[in-house]
Tab-separated table of C-alpha atoms in Angstrom:
chain	number	residue	atom	x	y	z
A	1222	UNK	CA	-0.023	0.009	0.028
A	1223	UNK	CA	1.304	3.429	-0.892
A	1224	UNK	CA	2.412	5.521	2.059
A	1225	UNK	CA	2.207	2.630	4.569
A	1226	UNK	CA	4.270	2.550	7.766
A	1227	UNK	CA	5.799	-0.386	9.619
A	1228	UNK	CA	7.090	-3.728	8.412
A	1229	UNK	CA	5.720	-7.305	8.298
A	1230	UNK	CA	3.412	-9.482	6.341
A	1231	UNK	CA	0.091	-8.374	7.918
A	1232	UNK	CA	-1.509	-5.437	6.108
A	1233	UNK	CA	-3.698	-3.158	8.242
A	1234	UNK	CA	-5.000	0.345	8.905
A	1235	UNK	CA	-3.966	1.874	12.201
A	1236	UNK	CA	-4.403	5.040	14.193
A	1237	UNK	CA	-1.067	6.698	15.075
A	1238	UNK	CA	-2.306	9.206	17.659
A	1239	UNK	CA	-5.458	10.467	19.432
A	1240	UNK	CA	-6.719	12.183	16.255
A	1241	UNK	CA	-7.972	8.680	15.453
A	1242	UNK	CA	-7.179	9.030	11.787
A	1243	UNK	CA	-6.430	5.609	10.354
A	1244	UNK	CA	-3.697	5.046	7.730
A	1245	UNK	CA	-2.093	2.004	6.104
A	1246	UNK	CA	0.279	0.084	8.356
A	1247	UNK	CA	2.240	-3.184	8.392
A	1248	UNK	CA	3.107	-5.479	11.247
A	1249	UNK	CA	3.864	-9.126	12.105
A	1250	UNK	CA	1.444	-11.533	13.759
A	1251	UNK	CA	2.768	-14.163	16.139
A	1252	UNK	CA	3.819	-17.570	14.764
A	1253	UNK	CA	1.177	-20.277	14.750
A	1254	UNK	CA	1.152	-22.299	18.009
A	1255	UNK	CA	-0.247	-25.745	18.545
A	1256	UNK	CA	-3.686	-24.515	19.684
A	1257	UNK	CA	-3.863	-21.549	17.322
A	1258	UNK	CA	-5.966	-20.854	14.210
A	1259	UNK	CA	-4.861	-18.483	11.468
A	1260	UNK	CA	-7.572	-16.881	9.366
A	1261	UNK	CA	-7.624	-14.668	6.368
A	1262	UNK	CA	-9.998	-11.842	7.281
A	1263	UNK	CA	-12.747	-11.162	4.735
A	1264	UNK	CA	-14.914	-8.698	6.715
A	1265	UNK	CA	-14.833	-6.671	9.890
A	1266	UNK	CA	-17.669	-4.832	11.480
A	1267	UNK	CA	-17.255	-1.314	12.767
A	1268	UNK	CA	-18.146	-0.799	16.419
A	1269	UNK	CA	-18.316	2.411	18.484
A	1270	UNK	CA	-15.439	0.901	20.540
A	1271	UNK	CA	-13.282	1.525	17.467
A	1272	UNK	CA	-14.020	5.246	17.819
A	1273	UNK	CA	-13.359	5.280	21.548
A	1274	UNK	CA	-9.993	3.615	21.478
A	1275	UNK	CA	-8.580	5.083	18.231
A	1276	UNK	CA	-9.375	8.484	19.697
A	1277	UNK	CA	-8.034	7.629	23.149
A	1278	UNK	CA	-11.310	8.418	24.927
A	1279	UNK	CA	-10.317	6.192	27.845
A	1280	UNK	CA	-6.746	7.458	28.027
A	1281	UNK	CA	-5.180	4.065	27.607
A	1282	UNK	CA	-4.761	3.771	23.831
A	1283	UNK	CA	-1.460	2.183	22.706
A	1284	UNK	CA	-0.376	3.402	19.267
A	1285	UNK	CA	-0.130	2.299	16.507
A	1286	UNK	CA	-3.620	0.937	17.206
A	1287	UNK	CA	-5.369	-1.446	14.831
A	1288	UNK	CA	-9.060	-1.608	15.825
A	1289	UNK	CA	-11.821	-4.090	14.960
A	1290	UNK	CA	-13.459	-6.855	16.993
A	1291	UNK	CA	-16.226	-8.056	14.726
A	1292	UNK	CA	-14.027	-10.312	12.641
A	1293	UNK	CA	-14.955	-12.996	10.084
A	1294	UNK	CA	-12.875	-14.874	7.580
A	1295	UNK	CA	-11.550	-18.206	6.334
A	1296	UNK	CA	-9.215	-20.516	8.098
A	1297	UNK	CA	-5.876	-20.875	6.324
A	1298	UNK	CA	-3.859	-22.881	8.856
A	1299	UNK	CA	-4.287	-24.633	12.189
A	1300	UNK	CA	-1.916	-25.744	14.907
A	1301	UNK	CA	-1.218	-29.400	15.493
A	1302	UNK	CA	-3.519	-29.559	18.485
A	1303	UNK	CA	-6.583	-28.023	16.906
A	1304	UNK	CA	-9.365	-30.570	16.405
A	1305	UNK	CA	-12.574	-28.796	15.511
A	1306	UNK	CA	-11.516	-26.335	12.874
A	1307	UNK	CA	-9.710	-26.898	9.564
A	1308	UNK	CA	-8.508	-24.927	6.550
A	1309	UNK	CA	-11.383	-23.528	4.526
A	1310	UNK	CA	-13.795	-23.226	7.425
A	1311	UNK	CA	-15.698	-19.951	7.828
A	1312	UNK	CA	-15.000	-18.472	11.259
A	1313	UNK	CA	-15.387	-15.446	13.397
A	1314	UNK	CA	-13.488	-13.709	16.248
A	1315	UNK	CA	-15.195	-11.385	18.725
A	1316	UNK	CA	-14.251	-8.869	21.379
A	1317	UNK	CA	-11.616	-10.948	23.253
A	1318	UNK	CA	-8.864	-13.359	22.187
A	1319	UNK	CA	-7.508	-14.743	25.474
A	1320	UNK	CA	-8.376	-15.361	29.103
A	1321	UNK	CA	-6.884	-17.359	31.994
A	1322	UNK	CA	-8.865	-20.523	31.116
A	1323	UNK	CA	-8.648	-21.533	34.745
A	1324	UNK	CA	-11.106	-19.391	36.841
A	1325	UNK	CA	-14.733	-20.187	37.630
A	1326	UNK	CA	-15.955	-17.943	34.814
A	1327	UNK	CA	-13.640	-19.449	32.220
A	1328	UNK	CA	-14.725	-22.874	33.379
A	1329	UNK	CA	-18.293	-21.884	32.720
A	1330	UNK	CA	-17.338	-20.549	29.266
A	1331	UNK	CA	-18.171	-17.034	30.419
A	1332	UNK	CA	-14.698	-15.902	29.594
A	1333	UNK	CA	-15.653	-12.248	29.182
A	1334	UNK	CA	-15.860	-12.161	33.003
A	1335	UNK	CA	-12.424	-13.883	33.506
A	1336	UNK	CA	-11.141	-13.228	36.993
A	1337	UNK	CA	-7.824	-12.120	35.593
A	1338	UNK	CA	-9.351	-10.023	32.840
A	1339	UNK	CA	-10.216	-11.130	29.332
A	1340	UNK	CA	-7.664	-10.050	26.760
A	1341	UNK	CA	-9.427	-7.710	24.306
A	1342	UNK	CA	-8.995	-8.286	20.657
A	1343	UNK	CA	-7.144	-4.968	20.187
A	1344	UNK	CA	-5.288	-2.567	22.454
A	1345	UNK	CA	-4.752	-5.139	25.245
A	1346	UNK	CA	-1.535	-6.635	26.579
A	1347	UNK	CA	-1.576	-10.342	25.757
A	1348	UNK	CA	-0.032	-13.076	27.872
A	1349	UNK	CA	3.216	-12.879	25.878
A	1350	UNK	CA	3.506	-9.133	26.493
A	1351	UNK	CA	2.557	-8.083	22.948
A	1352	UNK	CA	-0.203	-5.569	22.208
A	1353	UNK	CA	-3.201	-7.158	20.481
A	1354	UNK	CA	-4.263	-5.755	17.087
A	1355	UNK	CA	-7.659	-6.138	15.655
A	1356	UNK	CA	-9.520	-6.910	12.482
A	1357	UNK	CA	-8.820	-3.915	10.263
A	1358	UNK	CA	-6.106	-6.204	8.940
A	1359	UNK	CA	-5.478	-8.969	6.433
A	1360	UNK	CA	-5.237	-11.905	8.872
A	1361	UNK	CA	-5.240	-12.838	12.499
A	1362	UNK	CA	-3.868	-15.636	14.638
A	1363	UNK	CA	-5.972	-16.645	17.621
A	1364	UNK	CA	-6.315	-19.508	20.097
A	1365	UNK	CA	-8.994	-21.935	18.853
A	1366	UNK	CA	-11.188	-21.410	21.967
A	1367	UNK	CA	-11.990	-17.818	20.825
A	1368	UNK	CA	-12.554	-18.680	17.212
A	1369	UNK	CA	-16.162	-19.495	16.212
A	1370	UNK	CA	-17.426	-21.574	13.389
A	1371	UNK	CA	-19.816	-19.644	11.208
A	1372	UNK	CA	-22.646	-22.013	10.134
A	1373	UNK	CA	-22.602	-23.098	6.466
A	1374	UNK	CA	-24.460	-20.698	4.199
A	1375	UNK	CA	-24.548	-17.789	6.552
A	1376	UNK	CA	-23.315	-14.678	4.740
A	1377	UNK	CA	-19.914	-13.603	6.051
A	1378	UNK	CA	-20.547	-9.847	5.805
A	1379	UNK	CA	-23.717	-10.191	7.854
A	1380	UNK	CA	-22.011	-12.506	10.427
A	1381	UNK	CA	-19.514	-9.786	11.392
A	1382	UNK	CA	-21.859	-7.564	13.528
A	1383	UNK	CA	-23.011	-10.659	15.468
A	1384	UNK	CA	-19.538	-10.951	17.107
A	1385	UNK	CA	-20.112	-7.783	19.249
A	1386	UNK	CA	-23.438	-6.137	18.684
A	1387	UNK	CA	-25.300	-9.460	18.331
A	1388	UNK	CA	-23.881	-11.192	21.390
A	1389	UNK	CA	-24.266	-8.005	23.414
A	1390	UNK	CA	-28.025	-8.198	23.215
A	1391	UNK	CA	-28.441	-11.955	22.814
A	1392	UNK	CA	-26.567	-12.917	25.980
A	1393	UNK	CA	-28.629	-10.861	28.496
A	1394	UNK	CA	-31.887	-11.767	26.630
A	1395	UNK	CA	-31.134	-15.457	27.210
A	1396	UNK	CA	-29.875	-14.825	30.816
A	1397	UNK	CA	-33.199	-13.176	31.797
A	1398	UNK	CA	-35.314	-15.674	29.758
A	1399	UNK	CA	-36.538	-13.246	27.213
A	1400	UNK	CA	-36.998	-16.081	24.756
A	1401	UNK	CA	-40.554	-16.954	25.926
A	1402	UNK	CA	-43.050	-16.693	23.014
A	1403	UNK	CA	-45.971	-14.393	23.667
A	1404	UNK	CA	-44.139	-12.199	26.217
A	1405	UNK	CA	-43.641	-8.484	25.577
A	1406	UNK	CA	-40.352	-6.652	24.915
A	1407	UNK	CA	-39.496	-2.989	24.739
A	1408	UNK	CA	-36.396	-1.878	22.836
A	1409	UNK	CA	-35.027	1.566	23.612
A	1410	UNK	CA	-32.909	3.032	20.780
A	1411	UNK	CA	-32.736	1.740	17.198
A	1412	UNK	CA	-29.089	1.561	16.170
A	1413	UNK	CA	-26.620	-1.250	15.746
A	1414	UNK	CA	-27.612	-2.908	19.044
A	1415	UNK	CA	-31.268	-1.962	19.037
A	1416	UNK	CA	-32.112	-3.270	15.612
A	1417	UNK	CA	-30.663	-6.684	16.572
A	1418	UNK	CA	-32.600	-6.705	19.832
A	1419	UNK	CA	-35.778	-6.251	17.684
A	1420	UNK	CA	-34.766	-9.102	15.376
A	1421	UNK	CA	-33.978	-11.457	18.243
A	1422	UNK	CA	-37.220	-10.502	19.981
A	1423	UNK	CA	-39.242	-11.375	16.912
A	1424	UNK	CA	-37.357	-14.601	16.383
A	1425	UNK	CA	-38.131	-15.540	20.030
A	1426	UNK	CA	-41.821	-14.909	19.338
A	1427	UNK	CA	-42.143	-11.712	21.449
A	1428	UNK	CA	-44.403	-8.724	20.973
A	1429	UNK	CA	-41.866	-5.961	20.321
A	1430	UNK	CA	-42.283	-2.262	20.953
A	1431	UNK	CA	-39.626	0.152	19.802
A	1432	UNK	CA	-39.001	3.433	21.732
A	1433	UNK	CA	-37.189	6.252	19.940
A	1434	UNK	CA	-36.928	9.973	19.979
A	1435	UNK	CA	-37.014	10.087	16.186
A	1436	UNK	CA	-40.304	9.780	14.242
A	1437	UNK	CA	-38.215	9.120	11.083
A	1438	UNK	CA	-37.338	5.621	12.371
A	1439	UNK	CA	-40.927	4.448	12.602
A	1440	UNK	CA	-41.178	3.114	9.059
A	1441	UNK	CA	-38.110	0.979	9.317
A	1442	UNK	CA	-38.878	-0.229	12.783
A	1443	UNK	CA	-42.295	-1.543	11.726
A	1444	UNK	CA	-41.748	-2.504	8.050
A	1445	UNK	CA	-38.080	-3.499	7.799
A	1446	UNK	CA	-37.377	-4.939	11.259
A	1447	UNK	CA	-40.924	-6.240	11.980
A	1448	UNK	CA	-41.590	-4.486	15.288
A	1449	UNK	CA	-45.247	-4.579	16.429
A	1450	UNK	CA	-45.396	-1.047	17.839
A	1451	UNK	CA	-43.399	2.193	17.664
A	1452	UNK	CA	-43.528	4.840	20.371
A	1453	UNK	CA	-41.975	8.315	20.564
A	1454	UNK	CA	-40.429	8.221	24.029
A	1455	UNK	CA	-40.965	12.027	24.575
A	1456	UNK	CA	-44.755	11.620	24.156
A	1457	UNK	CA	-45.764	11.510	27.834
A	1458	UNK	CA	-49.340	10.546	27.149
A	1459	UNK	CA	-48.394	7.643	24.916
A	1460	UNK	CA	-45.795	6.484	27.398
A	1461	UNK	CA	-48.317	6.582	30.246
A	1462	UNK	CA	-50.788	4.566	28.265
A	1463	UNK	CA	-48.330	1.650	28.237
A	1464	UNK	CA	-47.818	1.515	32.035
A	1465	UNK	CA	-47.289	-2.027	33.414
A	1466	UNK	CA	-47.488	-3.569	29.923
A	1467	UNK	CA	-43.997	-4.978	29.233
A	1468	UNK	CA	-42.228	-8.056	30.591
A	1469	UNK	CA	-38.790	-6.968	29.436
A	1470	UNK	CA	-36.908	-3.885	28.137
A	1471	UNK	CA	-33.513	-3.882	26.389
A	1472	UNK	CA	-32.143	-0.376	26.671
A	1473	UNK	CA	-29.496	0.252	23.982
A	1474	UNK	CA	-29.396	4.035	24.078
A	1475	UNK	CA	-26.148	5.719	24.947
A	1476	UNK	CA	-27.288	9.304	25.165
A	1477	UNK	CA	-28.616	10.820	28.437
A	1478	UNK	CA	-32.203	9.722	29.100
A	1479	UNK	CA	-34.442	9.166	32.149
A	1480	UNK	CA	-35.066	5.722	33.489
A	1481	UNK	CA	-38.113	6.057	35.677
A	1482	UNK	CA	-40.536	6.387	32.694
A	1483	UNK	CA	-39.263	3.126	31.302
A	1484	UNK	CA	-39.350	1.311	34.655
A	1485	UNK	CA	-43.034	2.290	34.917
A	1486	UNK	CA	-43.779	0.367	31.740
A	1487	UNK	CA	-42.599	-2.937	33.225
A	1488	UNK	CA	-45.001	-5.485	34.760
A	1489	UNK	CA	-44.449	-6.935	38.188
A	1490	UNK	CA	-41.104	-8.690	38.242
A	1491	UNK	CA	-40.239	-7.023	34.968
A	1492	UNK	CA	-36.575	-6.651	33.867
A	1493	UNK	CA	-34.778	-3.789	32.187
A	1494	UNK	CA	-31.325	-4.699	30.784
A	1495	UNK	CA	-28.918	-1.902	30.021
A	1496	UNK	CA	-26.496	-2.555	27.225
A	1497	UNK	CA	-25.920	1.031	26.092
A	1498	UNK	CA	-23.626	3.469	27.919
A	1499	UNK	CA	-25.557	6.571	29.046
A	1500	UNK	CA	-23.743	9.262	31.050
A	1501	UNK	CA	-25.351	8.089	34.279
A	1502	UNK	CA	-28.183	5.947	35.568
A	1503	UNK	CA	-30.573	7.743	37.903
A	1504	UNK	CA	-33.910	6.452	39.049
A	1505	UNK	CA	-36.176	6.479	42.041
A	1506	UNK	CA	-35.905	3.471	44.443
A	1507	UNK	CA	-39.673	3.216	44.134
A	1508	UNK	CA	-39.224	2.315	40.428
A	1509	UNK	CA	-37.644	-0.896	41.670
A	1510	UNK	CA	-39.529	-1.515	44.856
A	1511	UNK	CA	-42.990	-1.066	43.336
A	1512	UNK	CA	-43.485	-4.231	41.440
A	1513	UNK	CA	-40.212	-5.967	42.487
A	1514	UNK	CA	-38.613	-4.875	39.235
A	1515	UNK	CA	-34.989	-5.426	38.195
A	1516	UNK	CA	-32.385	-3.299	36.313
A	1517	UNK	CA	-29.344	-5.157	35.069
A	1518	UNK	CA	-26.368	-4.490	32.879
A	1519	UNK	CA	-24.461	-6.556	30.330
A	1520	UNK	CA	-21.672	-6.399	27.846
A	1521	UNK	CA	-20.922	-9.066	25.190
A	1522	UNK	CA	-20.899	-12.714	26.303
A	1523	UNK	CA	-18.938	-15.888	26.701
A	1524	UNK	CA	-17.847	-18.458	24.059
A	1525	UNK	CA	-20.758	-20.787	24.853
A	1526	UNK	CA	-23.318	-18.057	24.305
A	1527	UNK	CA	-21.599	-16.837	21.176
A	1528	UNK	CA	-21.590	-20.233	19.468
A	1529	UNK	CA	-25.193	-20.776	20.505
A	1530	UNK	CA	-26.122	-17.344	19.071
A	1531	UNK	CA	-24.439	-18.011	15.718
A	1532	UNK	CA	-26.377	-21.262	15.305
A	1533	UNK	CA	-29.646	-19.605	16.342
A	1534	UNK	CA	-29.161	-16.841	13.810
A	1535	UNK	CA	-28.553	-19.337	11.028
A	1536	UNK	CA	-31.392	-21.545	12.020
A	1537	UNK	CA	-33.873	-18.641	12.297
A	1538	UNK	CA	-32.494	-16.430	9.517
A	1539	UNK	CA	-31.643	-13.529	11.768
A	1540	UNK	CA	-29.461	-11.211	9.626
A	1541	UNK	CA	-28.027	-7.844	10.701
A	1542	UNK	CA	-28.783	-4.841	8.475
A	1543	UNK	CA	-25.442	-3.595	7.187
A	1544	UNK	CA	-23.708	-1.048	4.940
A	1545	UNK	CA	-20.583	-2.513	3.346
A	1546	UNK	CA	-17.708	-0.175	2.895
A	1547	UNK	CA	-14.081	-0.237	1.593
A	1548	UNK	CA	-11.252	0.154	4.141
A	1549	UNK	CA	-10.301	3.341	2.331
A	1550	UNK	CA	-13.600	4.866	3.533
A	1551	UNK	CA	-13.103	3.938	7.241
A	1552	UNK	CA	-12.310	7.427	8.480
A	1553	UNK	CA	-15.464	8.859	6.916
A	1554	UNK	CA	-17.414	5.839	8.312
A	1555	UNK	CA	-16.145	6.510	11.890
A	1556	UNK	CA	-17.284	10.145	11.668
A	1557	UNK	CA	-20.682	9.003	10.308
A	1558	UNK	CA	-20.901	6.563	13.187
A	1559	UNK	CA	-20.349	9.337	15.730
A	1560	UNK	CA	-23.082	11.296	14.016
A	1561	UNK	CA	-25.461	8.261	14.036
A	1562	UNK	CA	-25.523	8.178	10.319
A	1563	UNK	CA	-25.609	4.448	9.629
A	1564	UNK	CA	-28.276	1.823	9.105
A	1565	UNK	CA	-27.483	-0.180	11.020
A	1566	UNK	CA	-23.876	-1.438	11.083
A	1567	UNK	CA	-20.893	-0.671	8.919
A	1568	UNK	CA	-18.951	-3.742	7.697
A	1569	UNK	CA	-15.577	-3.340	5.998
A	1570	UNK	CA	-15.012	-5.516	2.910
A	1571	UNK	CA	-11.464	-6.419	3.904
A	1572	UNK	CA	-10.957	-9.070	1.238
A	1573	UNK	CA	-11.684	-6.780	-1.757
A	1574	UNK	CA	-10.257	-3.461	-0.488
A	1575	UNK	CA	-7.237	-4.174	1.723
A	1576	UNK	CA	-4.375	-4.665	-0.671
């Protein structure tokens, strides 16, 4: 690539500083180990985490930084100890690539909660002291435990968002038994996470109501995504008319918003799961005490849930809505993501643009 920095056989785009601007870059992946899988990356989803770390919003970014943790591709080589994957398999890699594999959470295949800290797919210090680099790159080498088989026939470009956005909503929905047909689900916010919460809800047989501040999203919520009802959350009268009507709410909104109005919509023993990152969570204790309601949080999921989710999506034809872009357009795409100008997930066509 013209103007690229670094050396090595792995082509990538990396941020060099807190401006977050990504440019061509080369580096070397680790040598294949006995329990490793090497895969040629075909697609990588674009997550808001890519914005946060390329622009050093947490103050811990390690440059040059190669983002991307919604990775899919084709296996090109396996270590001598790998049994379940082989060259040519379609696979995915999600938000973490290592964990202690010894603690109670790892033993339950909930590695995201590893007692020693799961090693993130990019910008983390791995067990060998190297800094992990993500999927805006030509290939990746990862321990087989964190590499997921994509079911035959499932489109690779649409599989990418499942590795972060998908599992982020699927895991808590299963944990709180939101897969009971006939129950009622509210989804707050209609972006990358929200649209998948709607799709999972419908696949589970739920009655789904979308809450948004934007009337312009009504058509797609009802006609494209199949929601049963659409509510403008600022309409106090309409919100009050739905009091005590929902079994579950999945809140995907990251902007500041009140919580008491949503808690009032839950039935007795109702559950609100927070998967977005608002500035703060403030609510009256009575919103919990009246009706024995629950508010919970969640972020991604373990390897067991992820494999289960991928198979569920294939069996039930759950496909994320995506906009495929070239790697050369990634800086514009990140700006558009900040401005909420995407329906509903960017996916980079690595195979046909990174060269």
